[in-house]
Amino acid sequence: CWRRSGHGSIAVEGALAFSCDVFFYNLGLKLGVDKINHYANLMGLGVKTGIDLPGEQTGLIPSREWKAKMNADMPVWERQWYPGETVNLSIGQGAATTTPLQNAVMMACIVNGGYRVRPHLWEGNPQNNKERLFSDATIELVRKGLLLCVEKGPPAPTGTGNKAYIPNMSIMGKTGTAQVVSLSHLEEYESEEDIPYEQRHHAWFVAGVLDRTPKLSICVLIEHGHSGGAGAAPVARQVIEYFYTNIEKD
């Protein structure tokens, strides 16, 4: 886990709040690559969102079929999907690629109670997908973990997204850190600031606001911003504060 001492025995709410890698390694193995791919696509990851702009990137959530096709001319052992690849995928590493917009769509699904949305710029662009993807129980469980990620303790421990915290506002969040180079290349540096800029991790943070109108879903990506909690979460807080301050003025 990123936390060298580990997180101990932990449930899904805590795993979301504290970004426990080991929890998701084990969960990924239980689910398997097929379910991960299926539900990630349903929530908008690795597929086009349908926004009314040209040139949208698809991204990728890998699958058995994808690997077999990519390595069609290779020996059978190069076409086979292995459990270690599922472990890697379970925390978004390996061949997985997503866009900030896809991550915002994913969070919007949690914010609005389990419905996939299609983002658009033109106000008259219709929303076609009204299918509900998840039950009340599933949405409530995930919301608890994402709220705990941002809330500051005590009594509960402080989550990895606490720098997005705004008093008296229900903000959900999830931190993410995308490695640019292998961790072994960074061992020689004593602190994060000593790492050359181009080798620093990218910082991700997705956030959703539950108790304001209109509800809000955002994704912040800071290239070479180190960790999501330190680099991207404070920017999310500023965006949320600015948005609702100006909505109230209007």
JSON list of C-alpha atoms in Angstrom, two decimals, residues 4 177-202 223-227:
[
{"chain": "A", "resi": 4, "resn": "ARG", "atom": "CA", "xyz": [3.93, 1.60, 4.41]},
{"chain": "A", "resi": 177, "resn": "THR", "atom": "CA", "xyz": [-2.08, 9.79, -8.17]},
{"chain": "A", "resi": 178, "resn": "ALA", "atom": "CA", "xyz": [-0.87, 8.78, -11.64]},
{"chain": "A", "resi": 179, "resn": "GLN", "atom": "CA", "xyz": [2.75, 7.61, -11.77]},
{"chain": "A", "resi": 180, "resn": "VAL", "atom": "CA", "xyz": [4.86, 9.10, -14.55]},
{"chain": "A", "resi": 181, "resn": "VAL", "atom": "CA", "xyz": [7.94, 6.95, -13.88]},
{"chain": "A", "resi": 182, "resn": "SER", "atom": "CA", "xyz": [8.58, 3.85, -11.79]},
{"chain": "A", "resi": 183, "resn": "LEU", "atom": "CA", "xyz": [8.88, 4.49, -8.05]},
{"chain": "A", "resi": 184, "resn": "SER", "atom": "CA", "xyz": [12.37, 2.96, -8.13]},
{"chain": "A", "resi": 185, "resn": "HIS", "atom": "CA", "xyz": [13.54, 5.96, -10.17]},
{"chain": "A", "resi": 186, "resn": "LEU", "atom": "CA", "xyz": [12.48, 8.32, -7.37]},
{"chain": "A", "resi": 187, "resn": "GLU", "atom": "CA", "xyz": [14.23, 6.61, -4.47]},
{"chain": "A", "resi": 188, "resn": "GLU", "atom": "CA", "xyz": [17.36, 8.74, -4.80]},
{"chain": "A", "resi": 189, "resn": "TYR", "atom": "CA", "xyz": [15.48, 11.95, -4.01]},
{"chain": "A", "resi": 190, "resn": "GLU", "atom": "CA", "xyz": [15.06, 13.02, -0.39]},
{"chain": "A", "resi": 191, "resn": "SER", "atom": "CA", "xyz": [11.83, 14.98, -0.86]},
{"chain": "A", "resi": 192, "resn": "GLU", "atom": "CA", "xyz": [9.10, 15.47, -3.46]},
{"chain": "A", "resi": 193, "resn": "GLU", "atom": "CA", "xyz": [10.43, 18.90, -4.35]},
{"chain": "A", "resi": 194, "resn": "ASP", "atom": "CA", "xyz": [13.80, 17.39, -5.30]},
{"chain": "A", "resi": 195, "resn": "ILE", "atom": "CA", "xyz": [12.16, 15.26, -8.02]},
{"chain": "A", "resi": 196, "resn": "PRO", "atom": "CA", "xyz": [12.61, 16.72, -11.53]},
{"chain": "A", "resi": 197, "resn": "TYR", "atom": "CA", "xyz": [9.37, 18.29, -12.71]},
{"chain": "A", "resi": 198, "resn": "GLU", "atom": "CA", "xyz": [8.87, 15.94, -15.65]},
{"chain": "A", "resi": 199, "resn": "GLN", "atom": "CA", "xyz": [9.17, 12.88, -13.36]},
{"chain": "A", "resi": 200, "resn": "ARG", "atom": "CA", "xyz": [6.62, 14.03, -10.78]},
{"chain": "A", "resi": 201, "resn": "HIS", "atom": "CA", "xyz": [3.29, 12.21, -10.47]},
{"chain": "A", "resi": 202, "resn": "HIS", "atom": "CA", "xyz": [0.10, 13.68, -11.91]},
{"chain": "A", "resi": 223, "resn": "GLU", "atom": "CA", "xyz": [0.00, 17.59, -14.41]},
{"chain": "A", "resi": 224, "resn": "HIS", "atom": "CA", "xyz": [3.10, 16.79, -12.33]},
{"chain": "A", "resi": 225, "resn": "GLY", "atom": "CA", "xyz": [1.23, 18.01, -9.25]},
{"chain": "A", "resi": 226, "resn": "HIS", "atom": "CA", "xyz": [2.49, 15.20, -6.97]},
{"chain": "A", "resi": 227, "resn": "SER", "atom": "CA", "xyz": [-0.37, 13.60, -4.99]}
]
